[in-house]
Short mmCIF file of C-alpha atoms in Angstrom, two decimals:
data_model
loop_
_atom_site.label_atom_id
_atom_site.label_comp_id
_atom_site.label_asym_id
_atom_site.label_seq_id
_atom_site.Cartn_x
_atom_site.Cartn_y
_atom_site.Cartn_z
CA MET L 1 -22.05 12.72 22.59
CA LYS L 2 -19.81 11.58 25.40
CA SER L 3 -18.42 8.08 25.70
CA THR L 4 -18.41 5.21 28.17
CA GLY L 5 -15.23 4.29 30.06
CA PHE L 6 -13.93 1.61 32.57
CA ILE L 7 -11.69 2.37 35.38
CA PHE L 8 -9.60 -0.17 37.37
CA PRO L 9 -8.57 -0.28 41.10
CA HIS L 10 -5.22 1.42 40.23
CA GLN L 11 -6.61 4.28 38.27
CA LEU L 12 -8.28 6.48 40.86
CA PHE L 13 -6.95 9.89 39.54
CA GLU L 14 -8.30 13.14 40.78
CA ASP L 15 -7.60 14.71 37.35
CA ASN L 16 -8.92 11.80 35.26
CA ILE L 17 -9.28 12.39 31.52
CA LEU L 18 -12.31 10.12 31.49
CA ILE L 19 -14.30 12.61 33.59
CA SER L 20 -14.29 15.02 30.79
CA THR L 21 -14.66 12.54 27.84
CA CYS L 22 -17.27 10.15 29.39
CA SER L 23 -20.72 10.26 30.89
CA THR L 24 -20.76 6.75 32.19
CA ILE L 25 -18.02 5.02 34.02
CA TYR L 26 -17.73 1.29 34.95
CA LEU L 27 -15.66 1.13 38.06
CA VAL L 28 -14.39 -2.44 38.12
CA GLU L 29 -13.05 -4.54 41.02
CA GLU L 30 -11.26 -6.48 38.31
CA TYR L 31 -10.49 -10.23 38.83
CA LEU L 32 -6.63 -9.86 38.57
CA PHE L 33 -6.69 -7.38 41.60
CA PHE L 34 -9.23 -9.14 43.72
CA LYS L 35 -9.36 -12.89 42.98
CA GLN L 36 -6.37 -13.99 40.93
CA TYR L 37 -4.81 -15.08 44.25
CA LYS L 38 -5.74 -15.13 47.84
CA PHE L 39 -4.60 -11.58 48.33
CA HIS L 40 -4.09 -10.34 51.84
CA LYS L 41 -7.17 -8.89 53.38
CA GLY L 42 -5.48 -5.59 53.87
CA LYS L 43 -5.02 -5.18 50.19
CA ILE L 44 -8.55 -6.21 49.43
CA ALA L 45 -9.83 -3.70 51.99
CA PHE L 46 -7.60 -0.81 50.76
CA HIS L 47 -8.83 -1.41 47.23
CA ARG L 48 -12.45 -1.66 48.25
CA ALA L 49 -12.33 1.59 50.50
CA SER L 50 -10.40 3.67 47.92
CA MET L 51 -12.76 2.53 45.18
CA LYS L 52 -15.98 3.33 47.11
CA PHE L 53 -14.48 6.71 47.77
CA TYR L 54 -13.71 7.16 44.11
CA GLU L 55 -17.37 6.09 43.28
CA SER L 56 -18.64 8.90 45.45
CA TYR L 57 -16.08 11.30 43.75
CA LEU L 58 -17.32 10.55 40.23
CA THR L 59 -20.87 10.69 41.27
CA GLY L 60 -20.17 14.05 42.61
CA LYS L 61 -18.80 15.01 39.18
CA GLY L 62 -22.13 14.24 37.69
CA LEU L 63 -21.14 10.88 36.09
CA LYS L 64 -23.20 7.77 36.03
CA VAL L 65 -21.16 5.13 37.86
CA VAL L 66 -21.69 1.51 37.32
CA TYR L 67 -19.88 -0.13 40.16
CA ILE L 68 -18.90 -3.79 39.37
CA GLU L 69 -18.02 -5.91 42.46
CA SER L 70 -15.57 -8.65 42.41
CA LYS L 71 -18.28 -11.28 42.98
CA ASN L 72 -20.03 -10.11 39.79
CA GLU L 73 -18.73 -12.21 36.72
CA LEU L 74 -18.49 -8.96 34.77
CA SER L 75 -15.48 -8.06 37.04
CA ASP L 76 -13.51 -10.07 34.69
CA ILE L 77 -12.61 -7.62 31.81
CA ARG L 78 -12.95 -10.56 29.37
CA LYS L 79 -16.63 -10.85 30.14
CA LEU L 80 -17.22 -6.98 30.68
CA ILE L 81 -16.10 -6.06 27.21
CA PRO L 82 -18.63 -8.45 25.37
CA PHE L 83 -21.27 -7.15 27.69
CA LEU L 84 -20.49 -3.69 26.67
CA LYS L 85 -20.68 -4.70 23.03
CA GLN L 86 -24.23 -6.20 23.60
CA SER L 87 -25.17 -2.92 25.21
CA GLY L 88 -24.24 -1.00 22.07
CA ILE L 89 -21.00 0.34 23.27
CA ASN L 90 -18.36 -0.05 20.36
CA GLN L 91 -15.64 2.29 21.42
CA PRO L 92 -15.20 2.38 25.17
CA GLU L 93 -12.31 4.47 26.74
CA TYR L 94 -9.77 3.54 29.32
CA ILE L 95 -6.53 4.50 30.66
CA ASP L 96 -3.29 2.57 29.99
CA THR L 97 -3.19 -0.11 32.63
CA THR L 98 0.63 -0.71 32.72
CA ASP L 99 -0.34 -4.27 33.44
CA ASN L 100 0.87 -6.84 31.13
CA TRP L 101 -1.91 -9.50 31.57
CA LEU L 102 -4.65 -6.92 31.93
CA GLU L 103 -3.69 -5.02 28.79
CA ARG L 104 -3.40 -8.28 26.82
CA ARG L 105 -6.80 -9.34 27.92
CA ILE L 106 -8.35 -5.96 26.98
CA THR L 107 -6.57 -5.98 23.51
CA GLU L 108 -7.53 -9.69 22.69
CA THR L 109 -11.06 -9.41 23.87
CA CYS L 110 -11.64 -6.09 22.05
CA LYS L 111 -10.38 -7.66 18.91
CA ALA L 112 -12.51 -10.66 19.35
CA ASN L 113 -15.64 -8.56 19.70
CA SER L 114 -14.72 -6.06 16.91
CA ILE L 115 -14.39 -3.27 19.53
CA SER L 116 -12.07 -0.26 18.97
CA ALA L 117 -11.11 0.98 22.52
CA VAL L 118 -9.63 4.43 23.06
CA LYS L 119 -6.62 4.26 25.36
CA HIS L 120 -5.29 7.36 27.16
CA HIS L 121 -1.92 8.18 28.80
CA ASN L 122 -1.49 6.89 32.39
CA PRO L 123 -0.66 9.71 34.91
CA LEU L 124 0.51 7.00 37.32
CA PHE L 125 3.91 7.61 35.88
CA VAL L 126 5.80 10.66 34.67
CA ASN L 127 7.12 9.03 31.53
CA THR L 128 5.19 7.65 28.70
CA SER L 129 5.71 4.03 27.48
CA GLU L 130 6.79 5.38 24.15
CA GLU L 131 9.38 7.61 25.80
CA ASN L 132 10.79 4.62 27.52
CA ALA L 133 10.86 2.46 24.49
CA ARG L 134 12.86 5.12 22.57
CA PHE L 135 15.41 5.61 25.46
CA PHE L 136 16.13 1.76 25.74
CA SER L 137 15.94 1.09 21.94
CA GLY L 138 19.08 -0.80 20.84
CA ARG L 139 20.37 -1.24 24.40
CA ARG L 140 21.39 -4.73 25.34
CA THR L 141 21.75 -3.89 28.99
CA PHE L 142 19.54 -1.59 31.00
CA PHE L 143 21.39 0.59 33.54
CA GLN L 144 19.28 2.57 36.16
CA THR L 145 22.20 5.14 36.42
CA ASP L 146 22.06 5.93 32.78
CA PHE L 147 18.29 6.31 32.94
CA TYR L 148 18.31 8.31 36.05
CA LYS L 149 20.69 10.87 34.37
CA TYR L 150 18.43 11.13 31.45
CA GLN L 151 15.53 11.75 33.66
CA ARG L 152 17.21 14.44 35.54
CA THR L 153 18.62 16.34 32.54
CA GLY L 154 15.52 15.79 30.34
CA LYS L 155 13.00 16.96 32.88
CA ASN L 156 15.32 19.61 34.40
CA ILE L 157 15.35 18.10 37.88
CA LEU L 158 18.18 19.20 40.27
CA VAL L 159 20.44 20.34 37.42
CA GLU L 160 22.51 23.43 36.96
CA LYS L 161 22.10 25.58 33.82
CA ASP L 162 25.20 23.85 32.30
CA GLY L 163 23.45 20.56 32.73
CA LYS L 164 25.58 19.43 35.65
CA PRO L 165 23.88 17.97 38.70
CA VAL L 166 23.16 20.23 41.63
CA GLY L 167 25.81 19.64 44.32
CA GLY L 168 28.27 18.14 41.81
CA LYS L 169 27.04 14.48 41.96
CA TRP L 170 24.12 12.57 40.37
CA THR L 171 23.60 10.49 43.50
CA PHE L 172 24.42 10.96 47.18
CA ASP L 173 23.58 7.38 48.04
CA ALA L 174 27.05 6.81 49.61
CA GLU L 175 25.93 9.39 52.37
CA ASN L 176 22.55 7.56 52.94
CA ARG L 177 23.72 4.47 54.88
CA MET L 178 23.95 5.55 58.51
CA ARG L 179 22.85 3.22 61.32
CA TYR L 180 19.92 4.43 63.41
CA PRO L 181 21.31 5.45 66.79
CA LYS L 182 20.22 3.09 69.57
CA ASP L 183 19.04 5.94 71.77
CA LYS L 184 17.12 7.68 69.01
CA THR L 185 13.21 7.68 69.00
CA ALA L 186 11.80 7.09 65.54
CA PRO L 187 9.40 9.85 64.32
CA THR L 188 5.81 9.33 65.54
CA VAL L 189 3.37 8.58 62.65
CA GLN L 190 -0.29 9.66 62.68
CA PHE L 191 -2.33 7.18 60.68
CA PRO L 192 -5.71 8.19 59.19
CA GLU L 193 -8.82 7.45 61.32
CA MET L 194 -11.36 4.79 60.29
CA ASN L 195 -13.76 6.48 57.86
CA GLU L 196 -17.01 5.32 56.27
CA PHE L 197 -15.31 3.80 53.34
CA TYR L 198 -12.97 1.72 55.38
CA LYS L 199 -15.69 0.63 57.70
CA GLU L 200 -17.72 -0.78 54.74
CA ALA L 201 -14.56 -2.23 53.19
CA PHE L 202 -13.69 -4.22 56.47
CA GLU L 203 -17.20 -5.75 56.36
CA TYR L 204 -17.00 -6.43 52.69
CA THR L 205 -13.66 -8.23 52.99
CA GLN L 206 -14.61 -10.34 55.91
CA ASN L 207 -17.89 -11.38 54.16
CA TYR L 208 -16.53 -12.13 50.87
CA PHE L 209 -12.88 -12.95 51.44
CA PRO L 210 -12.83 -14.80 54.81
CA GLU L 211 -10.20 -17.40 53.80
CA ASN L 212 -7.73 -14.92 52.45
CA TYR L 213 -4.29 -14.44 53.96
CA GLY L 214 -3.71 -12.01 56.79
CA GLU L 215 -5.89 -10.14 59.31
CA LEU L 216 -7.37 -6.64 59.05
CA ASN L 217 -5.76 -3.92 61.25
CA SER L 218 -7.92 -0.95 62.15
CA THR L 219 -4.99 1.05 63.56
CA PHE L 220 -2.63 0.73 60.51
CA LEU L 221 -4.57 2.21 57.76
CA TYR L 222 -3.48 3.75 54.46
CA PRO L 223 -5.08 6.95 53.25
CA THR L 224 -8.14 6.16 50.84
CA THR L 225 -9.03 9.72 49.70
CA PHE L 226 -7.20 12.49 47.92
CA ASP L 227 -7.24 14.79 50.93
CA GLU L 228 -6.02 11.98 53.11
CA SER L 229 -3.18 11.19 50.76
CA LYS L 230 -2.04 14.74 50.58
CA GLN L 231 -2.18 15.13 54.27
CA TRP L 232 -0.06 11.88 54.61
CA PHE L 233 2.45 13.22 52.24
CA GLN L 234 2.71 16.51 54.14
CA GLN L 235 3.22 14.81 57.38
CA PHE L 236 6.13 12.91 55.84
CA LEU L 237 7.67 16.26 54.53
CA LYS L 238 7.29 17.90 58.00
CA THR L 239 8.31 15.15 60.32
CA ARG L 240 10.42 12.42 58.49
CA PHE L 241 11.93 14.05 55.30
CA ALA L 242 14.83 15.97 56.81
CA GLU L 243 16.47 12.73 57.84
CA PHE L 244 15.20 10.50 55.16
CA GLY L 245 18.59 10.50 53.42
CA ILE L 246 20.97 9.44 56.13
CA TYR L 247 18.56 6.77 57.52
CA GLU L 248 17.13 5.71 54.17
CA ASP L 249 18.65 2.13 54.52
CA ALA L 250 18.45 1.85 58.18
CA ILE L 251 16.74 -1.09 60.00
CA VAL L 252 15.35 -1.10 63.40
CA SER L 253 13.70 -4.16 65.04
CA GLY L 254 9.98 -3.32 65.67
CA GLU L 255 9.97 -0.22 63.46
CA ASN L 256 8.17 -0.43 60.15
CA ILE L 257 8.55 3.18 58.84
CA LEU L 258 11.34 5.08 60.34
CA ASN L 259 11.80 8.01 58.02
CA HIS L 260 10.27 6.59 54.87
CA SER L 261 7.15 8.11 53.26
CA VAL L 262 4.96 5.07 52.75
CA LEU L 263 3.36 6.71 49.77
CA THR L 264 3.60 3.70 47.47
CA PRO L 265 -0.03 2.28 48.14
CA MET L 266 -1.63 5.63 47.41
CA LEU L 267 0.73 6.27 44.52
CA ASN L 268 0.14 2.90 42.88
CA VAL L 269 -3.61 3.42 42.82
CA GLY L 270 -3.60 6.97 41.66
CA LEU L 271 -4.76 8.87 44.82
CA ILE L 272 -1.67 10.86 44.50
CA THR L 273 0.71 11.25 41.50
CA PRO L 274 4.38 11.24 40.96
CA GLN L 275 4.31 14.75 39.34
CA LEU L 276 2.60 16.29 42.30
CA ILE L 277 5.06 14.57 44.68
CA MET L 278 8.04 15.67 42.81
CA ASP L 279 6.79 19.32 42.42
CA GLU L 280 5.86 19.60 46.13
CA THR L 281 9.05 17.83 47.40
CA ILE L 282 11.33 20.35 45.48
CA ARG L 283 9.24 23.27 46.57
CA TYR L 284 9.22 22.15 50.17
CA SER L 285 13.00 21.39 50.10
CA ALA L 286 13.75 24.97 48.87
CA GLU L 287 11.67 26.57 51.44
CA ASN L 288 12.91 24.60 54.39
CA LYS L 289 16.56 24.05 53.49
CA ILE L 290 16.32 20.28 53.25
CA ALA L 291 19.78 18.52 53.02
CA LEU L 292 20.50 17.59 49.30
CA ASN L 293 21.16 14.08 50.20
CA SER L 294 17.53 13.70 51.58
CA LEU L 295 16.04 15.51 48.53
CA GLU L 296 18.07 13.72 45.90
CA GLY L 297 17.59 10.33 47.54
CA PHE L 298 13.86 10.84 47.65
CA ILE L 299 13.55 12.14 44.09
CA ARG L 300 15.63 9.24 42.97
CA GLN L 301 13.00 6.68 44.26
CA ILE L 302 10.27 8.46 42.38
CA VAL L 303 11.67 9.54 39.06
CA GLY L 304 14.66 7.24 39.04
CA TRP L 305 13.77 3.76 40.37
CA ARG L 306 10.07 3.74 39.99
CA GLU L 307 10.06 4.87 36.47
CA PHE L 308 13.02 2.55 35.59
CA ILE L 309 11.35 -0.55 36.92
CA ARG L 310 8.15 0.30 35.12
CA ALA L 311 10.12 0.54 31.85
CA VAL L 312 11.98 -2.80 32.63
CA TYR L 313 8.49 -4.41 33.51
CA GLU L 314 6.94 -3.28 30.17
CA LEU L 315 9.89 -3.83 27.90
CA LYS L 316 11.45 -7.11 29.35
CA GLY L 317 9.02 -8.21 32.01
CA SER L 318 7.66 -11.25 30.15
CA GLU L 319 11.16 -12.31 29.37
CA GLU L 320 12.32 -12.04 32.81
CA ARG L 321 9.34 -13.98 34.13
CA THR L 322 9.62 -17.02 31.80
CA ARG L 323 13.41 -17.41 31.07
CA ASN L 324 14.80 -18.72 34.39
CA PHE L 325 17.97 -16.90 33.60
CA TRP L 326 19.97 -18.45 36.46
CA GLY L 327 18.85 -21.94 35.35
CA PHE L 328 17.53 -22.98 38.83
CA THR L 329 16.04 -26.54 39.17
CA ARG L 330 15.27 -26.92 42.84
CA LYS L 331 11.90 -25.75 44.44
CA ILE L 332 11.90 -22.88 46.92
CA PRO L 333 12.27 -24.75 50.38
CA PRO L 334 9.35 -24.89 52.78
CA SER L 335 11.25 -22.66 55.25
CA PHE L 336 10.69 -19.66 53.07
CA TRP L 337 7.02 -20.17 53.19
CA ASP L 338 6.57 -20.94 56.89
CA GLY L 339 9.32 -18.44 58.23
CA SER L 340 11.84 -20.98 59.59
CA THR L 341 14.94 -20.23 57.50
CA GLY L 342 16.73 -18.95 60.59
CA ILE L 343 17.24 -15.63 58.71
CA GLU L 344 15.50 -13.09 60.85
CA PRO L 345 14.64 -10.43 58.22
CA VAL L 346 13.06 -13.24 56.17
CA ASP L 347 11.32 -15.07 58.96
CA THR L 348 9.67 -11.89 60.40
#
């Protein structure tokens, strides 16, 4: 007999283990993602659109989907778990949330209700939490460079047979600091068209989150489906990747993207995975003779920095958030909130 599982806004995986282990899925607009703060309307709409797409995807796979909207009190996991218990569900399944507050709420609520939840590995990241804990065990200081070398050698990414880095260096960051030429036109970016999921999400956001920050923009849309996400990634590889390296740190007034991939929103909700990105990036680079500084620079963001920050968050995040390491005593000045610091990048 198959189980019941719950899925959160950042777990919209195409190859989701819960599809094979569960017959019923609770797809939850969890409180921490929708109502903890007055999140920007664009964030709310993106979550709503991608989740409604995912609802249709799961339904198409033959699963029963119970969609819990943010206005439903069961969207708070601390109330959903007791409800599941009352419904006779004693061993629900879910994917590791990589979210300190959410994970703690799940653990504490399950314990209080005598529920033994089954937790699965999170494909949102290449590494497991256990692997990161082993690597950093006994280290007083966490260095990204050490971790990045470990990632490259352990996963055989851009290394020679003797274990040395391809090109003779672990990082080509020193080559990736060119200014963007004044007479150079930034690559054209083709955004996804408004789809049925976004149309519904815009209406939903305006109806239920009218006082939230920001405004909705119908021309600057992120992909909300698997196909759109893959097409967006391919567009980056074909039109912006070749010069990603040299202009990685460039800033141009009025340009938001330049040669960057803008994969983070889709990557962070599971519409595309880091493993797919790495595999396809390396394949594309080999076939199209992409410069090593672009390839290494991009791979470093995915398997280096992203995985490193996740490890720091899980192992030291609570300590970092509560210690006040620098001993600050003054409040953040109003100018940082209203954009009047006089520092253009901050104010804009």
